[in-house]
Amino acid sequence: MKKTENYFVIGIDGGGTKTVGALANLEGEILREIYSSSTNPNKIGFELAISRLKNLISKISKNKKIKIAYLGLAGGLERDEEKREKIKKELQKFFNFPIVIDGDQRIAFRAGTDERDGVVVIAGTGSIAMGWKEKKEAISGGWDWLFGDQGSAFWVGKEVLEEIGKALDGRRKSFRLKDFVLKRFKIKQEKDLYNKFYSQNFITQVASISKIVDELARRGDFFSKKILIDAGKQVSEMAIAVIKKLKLENETFPVVLVGGMFESQIFKKKVEKEIKRISKKSKIYLIEEKTSDWSSKVSV
Amino acid sequence: MKKTENYFVIGIDGGGTKTVGALANLEGEILREIYSSSTNPNKIGFELAISRLKNLISKISKNKKIKIAYLGLAGGLERDEEKREKIKKELQKFFNFPIVIDGDQRIAFRAGTDERDGVVVIAGTGSIAMGWKEKKEAISGGWDWLFGDQGSAFWVGKEVLEEIGKALDGRRKSFRLKDFVLKRFKIKQEKDLYNKFYSQNFITQVASISKIVDELARRGDFFSKKILIDAGKQVSEMAIAVIKKLKLENETFPVVLVGGMFESQIFKKKVEKEIKRISKKSKIYLIEEKTSDWSSKVSV
């Protein structure tokens, strides 16, 4: 029995909606997987984010010797080294193994490719593009739910809710998607619209509308299709900005697409088309969302 | 000494940003005025809203005989009688004088006119239009910050922040207003943008950008002007929907304009022009924001 066989790694992926923690052995096999609610400090505040992460790591590391814990977190951390250091410092008070804090983009990129350089485009609850070329790094999007995340599931849901509100109070014509959404959410009176969407959980709740939009778009609804194409355009603008900043236009490099929005074919096609338009030699990979696989891959 | 001279009334105006409570005598003179932070349940939750209102009423009513307390509150209450009843019931547990709960629109309307019928257009932190004609009532807008409040100060700020984010990460060209806002908020690095605007107080913080937009628009900045005109259009659409629902197009009626956005001449002119276009005989009144005056006026 080798000494290293007793050691494990922890990978944590904090998305806009949920946080997934995984325990893996040094071969990358997942042994334990624990889910938690959002740990995005922009949504729940710094204190609560730390407390949830602490609890999650405690549960995962229980009775195990941990070699390293790798945390890829949402909430604009990719732009804020200071905040990453602060989170690390807070958590390090409770655990004696090394903790690495990163944005959640690298985890996603690693899940799609073994190459070092390339671009990742995330369109889930939130949206961002990030790329690496040699020692250079570029970001576009990811300003989070309040004034960013264009083209994300949250953004799509919010656009739809705005139009529903306008139709309900006489500022615009009614539309099929409106009736569809109201029915699915069992909204019978205007006031139910507040009660369903203004909640602790509003980001997830609003984002869930995007699935209904895709469903109706697939049935041919013009309005729903248009929103998904708009969303695709918004997200591809993020990707294109990164490609241009890294001067990748004429190079061969992987573009990894990740996130629930890519389950929509209309959205996915729009993003692919726009990216291919400015970088013909890019190779686009779509990955299935299976967070713990990525986390262990990065950790090991 | 008449018996009524010992009695007082309480008026409370809960806006998107702050709540103002006033104590008045039966002649409508303000004797006491107390400020509190937001009591909008869509922002801070129902429990905290009740607790803040309770504290505010306790402070105002201290050692006084109260005849009635009139609360005009933000948070979509104009569409939700059930919630109004619930708030009343909760507060009535603590006070033995009658409490009346309303949306905050009627307070604003009463501040501008003594007529019974007409329209009020509110554009402050949030935005809504509401009107009354005989026994009929109509609402447009007021879906609150998450998917409504188009044309409000919060909406303007959010539009600007989205464009700033896009310019900072290479999705669009830079623009003068961006530099202006970043300077005013002392934002030097990208990450500061999160730290300034993602806070407990985000609605007020984002809304405060609208003042900078107006300042630069007055100096001739095209981009800033355009945003204010767009905002004016959004708000006038709410007013027009109400006017049409009440079939007031060809009648003479008061339109009361209230809220900080009307301090912008560009915004105000756009709203007036659009309203006049569909109802030539409407009489538009702009009122200065002095909440406690309204409250006492409604209460008495």
XYZ file of C-alpha atoms in Angstrom:
600
model
C 0.000 0.000 0.000
C 1.492 3.299 -1.101
C 1.389 6.206 1.246
C -0.543 8.413 -1.200
C -3.431 5.950 -1.285
C -4.734 7.366 1.954
C -4.983 10.848 0.528
C -7.876 12.538 -1.234
C -8.692 15.766 -3.018
C -11.701 18.023 -2.753
C -13.197 19.868 -5.703
C -15.918 22.460 -5.261
C -17.855 24.124 -8.042
C -19.929 27.112 -6.975
C -22.325 28.107 -9.721
C -25.031 30.741 -9.695
C -27.665 28.323 -8.472
C -26.034 25.517 -6.572
C -22.688 24.479 -5.199
C -21.354 20.980 -5.690
C -18.572 19.514 -3.630
C -16.803 16.271 -4.456
C -14.270 14.030 -2.798
C -11.977 12.137 -5.162
C -9.028 9.834 -4.747
C -5.752 10.582 -6.464
C -6.834 8.575 -9.495
C -9.684 11.053 -9.975
C -12.486 8.698 -8.943
C -15.386 10.433 -7.208
C -16.114 8.880 -3.828
C -18.494 11.381 -2.295
C -20.613 14.198 -3.695
C -22.477 16.793 -1.649
C -24.736 19.578 -2.864
C -25.328 22.923 -1.241
C -27.269 26.037 -2.216
C -25.634 29.092 -3.784
C -22.334 30.334 -2.390
C -22.224 33.438 -4.585
C -21.243 36.323 -2.274
C -22.943 38.835 -4.627
C -26.211 37.089 -3.924
C -26.075 35.981 -0.301
C -23.317 38.165 1.138
C -19.763 37.322 2.082
C -20.414 35.986 5.574
C -23.039 33.458 4.557
C -20.980 32.347 1.556
C -18.027 31.545 3.835
C -20.255 29.746 6.317
C -21.802 27.524 3.626
C -18.412 26.712 2.116
C -17.033 25.869 5.539
C -19.912 23.481 6.227
C -19.598 21.885 2.817
C -15.853 21.292 3.138
C -16.327 19.898 6.669
C -18.857 17.361 5.429
C -16.757 16.287 2.458
C -13.460 16.058 4.306
C -14.905 14.127 7.249
C -12.531 11.356 8.392
C -10.367 11.715 5.319
C -6.836 12.925 4.803
C -7.069 15.741 2.283
C -4.164 16.687 0.021
C -5.745 19.803 -1.436
C -9.118 21.479 -1.869
C -9.764 23.318 -5.113
C -12.683 25.773 -5.140
C -13.988 27.306 -8.358
C -16.510 29.925 -7.293
C -19.015 32.229 -8.964
C -19.469 35.868 -8.060
C -16.935 37.825 -10.059
C -13.951 36.257 -8.288
C -12.085 35.966 -11.587
C -11.647 39.748 -11.484
C -10.849 40.025 -7.782
C -7.679 38.468 -6.419
C -8.142 40.296 -3.130
C -11.500 38.634 -2.512
C -10.083 35.232 -3.463
C -7.329 35.738 -0.887
C -9.864 36.802 1.711
C -11.999 33.679 1.177
C -8.922 31.485 1.277
C -7.756 33.092 4.519
C -11.155 32.689 6.168
C -11.448 29.025 5.210
C -7.841 28.242 6.035
C -8.640 29.077 9.677
C -10.701 25.882 9.848
C -8.754 23.420 7.691
C -5.117 22.368 7.775
C -4.865 21.252 4.131
C -4.085 23.750 1.353
C -7.088 25.525 -0.179
C -7.001 27.029 -3.670
C -9.636 29.584 -4.708
C -10.375 30.316 -8.343
C -13.217 31.581 -10.503
C -15.396 28.732 -11.799
C -14.270 29.183 -15.413
C -11.078 27.153 -15.236
C -12.954 24.138 -13.891
C -15.302 24.372 -16.850
C -12.484 24.770 -19.375
C -10.566 21.788 -18.007
C -13.639 19.633 -18.321
C -13.655 20.115 -22.074
C -10.058 19.931 -23.099
C -6.561 18.931 -22.049
C -5.046 21.858 -23.936
C -3.587 24.703 -21.977
C -4.784 27.580 -24.169
C -8.260 28.302 -25.409
C -11.592 29.827 -24.544
C -14.449 28.762 -22.298
C -17.951 30.121 -22.756
C -20.301 29.596 -19.833
C -24.014 30.137 -20.243
C -25.907 28.691 -17.305
C -27.703 30.718 -14.685
C -25.044 33.346 -15.420
C -22.833 34.000 -18.438
C -19.152 34.720 -19.054
C -16.360 33.999 -21.512
C -12.784 33.554 -20.435
C -9.655 32.635 -22.331
C -5.978 31.858 -21.879
C -3.084 32.181 -24.306
C 0.395 31.547 -23.036
C 0.567 33.697 -19.914
C -2.244 36.047 -20.997
C -5.780 35.850 -19.676
C -8.927 37.638 -20.891
C -12.455 37.953 -19.520
C -15.697 39.234 -20.957
C -19.097 39.181 -19.281
C -19.622 37.667 -15.854
C -20.747 40.919 -14.247
C -23.309 38.787 -12.444
C -27.077 39.066 -12.187
C -27.528 42.749 -11.310
C -25.972 44.349 -14.398
C -24.426 41.473 -16.303
C -25.089 37.884 -17.297
C -26.571 38.889 -20.641
C -27.799 35.875 -22.565
C -27.860 33.656 -19.463
C -30.866 31.685 -18.249
C -31.506 34.401 -15.649
C -31.335 37.093 -18.327
C -33.759 35.187 -20.567
C -36.203 34.736 -17.698
C -35.997 38.400 -16.763
C -36.628 39.516 -20.341
C -39.696 37.297 -20.475
C -41.018 38.527 -17.113
C -40.645 42.148 -18.225
C -42.739 41.447 -21.304
C -45.315 39.514 -19.287
C -45.663 42.456 -16.906
C -46.134 44.820 -19.825
C -48.767 42.606 -21.411
C -50.651 42.159 -18.131
C -50.975 45.882 -17.507
C -51.766 47.019 -21.038
C -48.411 48.268 -22.295
C -48.147 45.646 -25.011
C -50.099 42.916 -26.786
C -50.414 39.528 -25.219
C -48.322 36.640 -26.563
C -48.386 32.878 -26.480
C -45.306 32.438 -24.315
C -46.915 34.604 -21.629
C -49.895 32.239 -21.272
C -47.525 29.312 -21.312
C -45.346 30.675 -18.498
C -48.307 31.740 -16.362
C -49.844 28.295 -16.707
C -46.640 26.452 -15.838
C -46.081 28.580 -12.748
C -49.772 28.336 -11.792
C -50.118 32.118 -11.850
C -53.776 33.074 -11.894
C -53.751 36.629 -10.612
C -51.347 39.499 -11.213
C -50.187 39.477 -7.601
C -49.018 35.849 -7.952
C -46.292 37.138 -10.242
C -44.680 38.949 -7.306
C -45.171 36.066 -4.958
C -43.568 33.533 -7.317
C -40.524 35.525 -8.310
C -39.626 37.835 -5.445
C -38.064 35.328 -3.112
C -34.798 34.448 -1.469
C -34.342 32.169 -4.409
C -35.167 34.633 -7.167
C -32.184 33.986 -9.428
C -32.903 30.265 -9.774
C -36.619 30.865 -10.039
C -36.294 33.443 -12.827
C -33.676 31.337 -14.647
C -36.034 28.348 -14.722
C -38.261 30.224 -17.204
C -35.606 29.686 -19.886
C -36.548 26.006 -20.167
C -40.138 26.938 -21.004
C -38.886 29.416 -23.613
C -36.869 26.686 -25.310
C -39.777 24.257 -25.183
C -42.082 26.699 -26.933
C -39.382 27.771 -29.405
C -39.013 24.135 -30.466
C -42.738 24.095 -31.151
C -42.186 26.977 -33.539
C -43.127 29.995 -31.423
C -41.527 33.016 -33.075
C -41.273 35.185 -29.965
C -39.541 32.433 -27.971
C -37.091 31.751 -30.789
C -36.223 35.421 -31.022
C -35.338 35.630 -27.320
C -33.036 32.597 -27.588
C -31.315 34.029 -30.645
C -30.866 37.372 -28.851
C -29.424 35.480 -25.895
C -27.043 33.601 -28.206
C -25.906 36.881 -29.709
C -25.217 38.377 -26.268
C -23.135 35.382 -25.210
C -21.219 35.157 -28.481
C -20.242 38.820 -28.070
C -18.518 37.821 -24.840
C -16.668 34.990 -26.614
C -15.655 37.222 -29.521
C -14.333 39.934 -27.192
C -12.084 37.336 -25.513
C -10.902 35.892 -28.829
C -9.998 39.365 -30.063
C -8.254 40.398 -26.852
C -6.066 37.272 -27.072
C -5.593 37.685 -30.860
C -6.807 34.154 -31.487
C -8.810 34.963 -34.650
C -6.519 33.088 -37.025
C -5.329 30.357 -34.710
C -6.475 26.836 -33.948
C -7.720 26.637 -30.369
C -10.473 24.911 -28.372
C -13.675 26.733 -27.445
C -15.405 24.886 -24.621
C -19.129 25.533 -24.236
C -20.621 24.817 -20.817
C -23.947 25.390 -19.112
C -27.635 24.694 -19.249
C -28.396 27.262 -21.928
C -26.550 25.120 -24.494
C -29.256 22.478 -24.114
C -31.234 24.816 -26.362
C -30.265 23.986 -29.951
C -31.394 27.396 -31.176
C -29.175 29.149 -28.656
C -26.241 26.811 -29.217
C -26.342 27.151 -32.996
C -26.391 30.924 -32.784
C -23.350 30.987 -30.481
C -21.418 28.508 -32.641
C -22.227 30.382 -35.825
C -21.077 33.734 -34.444
C -17.847 32.302 -33.025
C -17.042 30.476 -36.279
C -17.618 33.668 -38.194
C -14.662 35.403 -36.615
C -12.410 32.421 -35.931
C -12.772 29.759 -38.585
C -10.125 27.464 -37.166
C -11.539 27.286 -33.646
C -12.663 23.846 -32.482
C -15.883 23.972 -30.528
C -16.566 21.398 -27.819
C -19.793 21.126 -25.932
C -19.566 19.458 -22.568
C -22.278 17.867 -20.531
C -22.716 19.395 -17.145
C -21.286 16.980 -14.652
C -19.541 19.207 -12.217
C -17.774 16.774 -9.954
C -15.861 15.271 -12.870
C -14.364 18.622 -13.653
C -13.547 19.434 -10.085
C -11.600 16.241 -9.531
C -9.834 16.714 -12.848
C -8.609 20.151 -11.854
C -7.680 19.076 -8.348
C -5.637 16.083 -9.450
C -60.600 72.524 24.860
C -62.303 70.210 22.425
C -61.913 66.529 22.927
C -60.483 65.974 19.437
C -57.556 68.259 20.151
C -55.827 65.479 22.021
C -55.936 63.203 18.989
C -53.403 62.765 16.230
C -52.986 60.918 12.945
C -50.048 58.956 11.557
C -49.088 58.925 7.891
C -46.414 56.571 6.560
C -44.982 56.619 3.066
C -42.894 53.596 2.170
C -40.957 54.220 -1.030
C -38.396 52.055 -2.776
C -35.511 53.615 -0.896
C -36.724 55.016 2.385
C -39.797 55.085 4.592
C -41.050 58.306 6.135
C -43.441 58.401 9.039
C -45.177 61.546 10.242
C -47.366 62.521 13.151
C -49.908 65.266 12.447
C -52.668 66.920 14.399
C -56.207 67.001 13.062
C -55.507 70.306 11.316
C -52.863 68.540 9.255
C -49.850 70.160 10.889
C -46.783 67.908 11.073
C -45.491 67.560 14.617
C -43.008 64.743 14.298
C -41.222 63.123 11.373
C -39.195 59.921 11.511
C -37.227 58.226 8.744
C -36.541 54.535 8.349
C -34.882 52.435 5.652
C -36.855 50.515 3.015
C -39.967 48.603 4.076
C -40.530 47.038 0.651
C -41.253 43.333 1.301
C -40.025 42.429 -2.203
C -36.623 43.701 -1.227
C -36.172 42.847 2.442
C -38.759 40.112 3.001
C -42.121 40.235 4.735
C -40.916 39.637 8.285
C -38.368 42.444 8.299
C -40.808 44.827 6.615
C -43.351 44.256 9.403
C -40.723 44.633 12.085
C -39.500 47.969 10.690
C -43.039 49.295 10.326
C -43.866 48.246 13.854
C -40.827 50.080 15.234
C -41.576 53.159 13.174
C -45.207 53.354 14.309
C -44.177 52.784 17.931
C -41.759 55.702 17.786
C -44.230 58.041 16.127
C -47.212 57.186 18.309
C -45.271 57.420 21.571
C -47.323 59.144 24.299
C -49.952 60.276 21.811
C -53.557 59.350 21.281
C -53.806 58.210 17.684
C -57.038 58.380 15.709
C -55.818 56.515 12.657
C -52.610 55.424 10.946
C -52.520 55.515 7.172
C -49.722 53.517 5.472
C -48.975 53.893 1.766
C -46.424 51.188 0.992
C -44.285 50.161 -1.977
C -43.844 46.564 -3.099
C -46.711 45.783 -5.429
C -49.341 46.111 -2.687
C -51.656 47.946 -5.077
C -52.227 44.619 -6.808
C -52.466 42.488 -3.684
C -55.330 42.997 -1.268
C -54.467 39.793 0.540
C -51.006 41.061 1.399
C -52.413 44.407 2.502
C -54.769 42.554 4.857
C -51.916 40.444 6.157
C -49.776 43.496 6.964
C -52.730 45.199 8.625
C -53.442 42.145 10.728
C -49.835 41.810 11.838
C -49.547 45.476 12.830
C -52.962 45.572 14.452
C -51.678 43.055 17.004
C -49.500 45.798 18.475
C -51.637 48.936 18.167
C -55.170 49.635 19.302
C -55.913 52.422 16.802
C -57.197 51.627 13.286
C -54.525 50.997 10.641
C -55.183 51.449 6.924
C -52.831 49.899 4.365
C -52.662 51.118 0.794
C -50.218 51.241 -2.108
C -48.134 54.417 -2.092
C -49.796 55.820 -5.214
C -52.865 57.339 -3.574
C -50.682 59.356 -1.190
C -48.804 60.748 -4.157
C -51.990 61.555 -6.095
C -53.571 63.353 -3.147
C -50.466 65.477 -2.789
C -51.029 66.974 -6.226
C -54.760 67.508 -6.465
C -58.010 67.697 -4.549
C -59.918 66.051 -7.399
C -61.180 62.550 -6.950
C -60.438 61.197 -10.422
C -57.209 61.345 -12.369
C -53.855 59.726 -12.914
C -50.650 59.657 -10.898
C -47.326 58.843 -12.503
C -44.531 57.940 -10.111
C -40.933 57.832 -11.297
C -38.570 57.690 -8.357
C -36.483 54.691 -7.419
C -39.330 52.675 -8.959
C -41.986 53.528 -11.523
C -45.745 53.068 -11.834
C -48.850 54.811 -13.153
C -52.209 54.513 -11.465
C -55.559 56.117 -12.147
C -59.085 56.416 -10.811
C -62.322 57.230 -12.619
C -65.549 56.981 -10.690
C -65.337 53.553 -9.103
C -62.821 52.213 -11.608
C -59.112 51.862 -10.928
C -56.256 51.058 -13.332
C -52.563 50.243 -12.844
C -49.644 49.991 -15.217
C -46.017 49.336 -14.288
C -44.911 48.932 -10.699
C -43.697 45.367 -11.129
C -40.807 46.410 -8.915
C -37.066 46.206 -9.400
C -36.630 42.607 -10.588
C -38.712 42.713 -13.779
C -40.422 46.093 -13.711
C -39.757 49.717 -12.851
C -38.831 50.583 -16.424
C -37.796 54.211 -16.748
C -37.179 54.579 -12.995
C -33.939 55.783 -11.436
C -33.030 52.153 -10.676
C -33.714 51.192 -14.302
C -31.579 54.050 -15.626
C -28.714 53.078 -13.328
C -28.917 49.444 -14.344
C -28.903 50.303 -18.057
C -25.790 52.424 -17.521
C -24.024 49.722 -15.486
C -24.706 47.136 -18.197
C -23.085 49.362 -20.788
C -20.150 50.139 -18.485
C -19.572 46.412 -17.987
C -19.646 45.859 -21.749
C -17.192 48.688 -22.376
C -14.812 47.501 -19.644
C -14.558 43.983 -21.039
C -14.338 44.810 -24.737
C -17.905 44.227 -25.922
C -18.487 47.839 -26.885
C -16.708 51.176 -27.307
C -16.025 53.338 -24.321
C -18.176 56.413 -23.713
C -17.952 59.618 -21.740
C -20.648 58.771 -19.197
C -18.714 55.625 -18.247
C -15.620 57.601 -17.219
C -17.849 60.048 -15.418
C -19.625 57.376 -13.370
C -16.425 55.487 -12.544
C -14.806 58.701 -11.344
C -17.745 59.723 -9.183
C -17.930 56.316 -7.534
C -14.142 56.188 -7.187
C -13.962 52.969 -9.174
C -10.398 52.311 -10.261
C -10.373 48.591 -10.942
C -12.960 46.322 -12.538
C -13.579 44.482 -9.266
C -14.614 47.748 -7.571
C -17.712 47.671 -9.745
C -18.934 44.584 -7.898
C -17.961 45.915 -4.527
C -19.787 49.216 -5.035
C -23.039 47.859 -6.402
C -23.598 44.394 -4.998
C -24.669 45.304 -1.499
C -27.620 45.098 0.832
C -28.431 48.550 -0.447
C -28.114 47.827 -4.159
C -31.388 49.414 -5.302
C -30.571 52.831 -3.827
C -26.963 52.589 -4.919
C -27.822 51.758 -8.536
C -30.600 54.384 -8.624
C -28.157 57.086 -7.544
C -26.415 56.811 -10.936
C -29.414 58.521 -12.558
C -28.378 61.894 -11.087
C -25.004 61.642 -12.819
C -26.742 60.765 -16.084
C -28.883 63.899 -15.851
C -25.892 66.034 -14.962
C -23.978 64.911 -18.030
C -27.060 65.121 -20.259
C -27.431 68.781 -19.285
C -23.874 69.290 -20.411
C -24.900 68.000 -23.804
C -23.774 64.361 -23.680
C -25.743 62.535 -26.358
C -25.612 59.076 -24.764
C -26.894 60.382 -21.418
C -29.709 62.288 -23.089
C -30.765 59.204 -24.990
C -31.074 57.131 -21.817
C -33.263 59.773 -20.172
C -35.491 60.017 -23.228
C -35.790 56.211 -23.311
C -36.693 56.295 -19.625
C -39.313 58.969 -20.278
C -40.793 56.845 -23.026
C -41.015 53.802 -20.747
C -42.785 55.764 -18.022
C -45.166 57.527 -20.409
C -46.199 54.119 -21.745
C -47.395 53.285 -18.237
C -49.359 56.541 -18.044
C -50.893 56.043 -21.477
C -51.972 52.473 -20.668
C -53.821 53.769 -17.587
C -55.435 56.645 -19.504
C -56.644 54.221 -22.170
C -57.936 51.664 -19.686
C -59.988 54.369 -17.969
C -61.036 55.885 -21.328
C -59.801 59.324 -20.288
C -58.329 60.294 -23.682
C -60.878 63.008 -24.413
C -61.606 64.141 -20.889
C -60.210 66.826 -18.634
C -58.428 65.282 -15.666
C -55.345 65.862 -13.523
C -52.113 63.957 -14.140
C -49.902 64.209 -11.069
C -46.184 63.607 -11.623
C -44.168 62.573 -8.584
C -40.645 61.357 -7.920
C -36.988 62.195 -8.260
C -36.761 61.342 -11.965
C -38.879 64.395 -12.783
C -36.038 66.609 -11.551
C -34.525 65.808 -14.934
C -35.994 68.294 -17.420
C -35.217 66.009 -20.356
C -37.088 63.136 -18.748
C -39.978 65.327 -17.599
C -40.460 66.943 -21.013
C -40.548 63.565 -22.735
C -43.198 62.217 -20.340
C -45.330 65.359 -20.645
C -45.091 65.390 -24.415
C -46.149 61.754 -24.743
C -49.069 62.137 -22.324
C -50.264 65.325 -24.053
C -50.115 63.562 -27.378
C -52.868 61.128 -26.464
C -54.877 63.268 -24.037
C -54.811 66.935 -25.014
C -57.117 68.061 -22.235
C -55.175 66.505 -19.364
C -53.748 68.932 -16.820
C -50.284 67.988 -15.697
C -49.086 68.883 -12.209
C -45.602 68.298 -10.944
C -45.248 68.041 -7.198
C -42.190 68.491 -5.081
C -41.342 65.466 -3.036
C -42.292 66.254 0.528
C -43.740 63.032 1.742
C -45.061 63.908 5.143
C -47.317 66.600 3.707
C -49.066 64.032 1.560
C -49.388 61.519 4.341
C -51.084 63.916 6.703
C -53.324 65.101 3.896
C -54.543 61.602 3.209
C -54.908 60.716 6.854
C -56.959 63.791 7.745
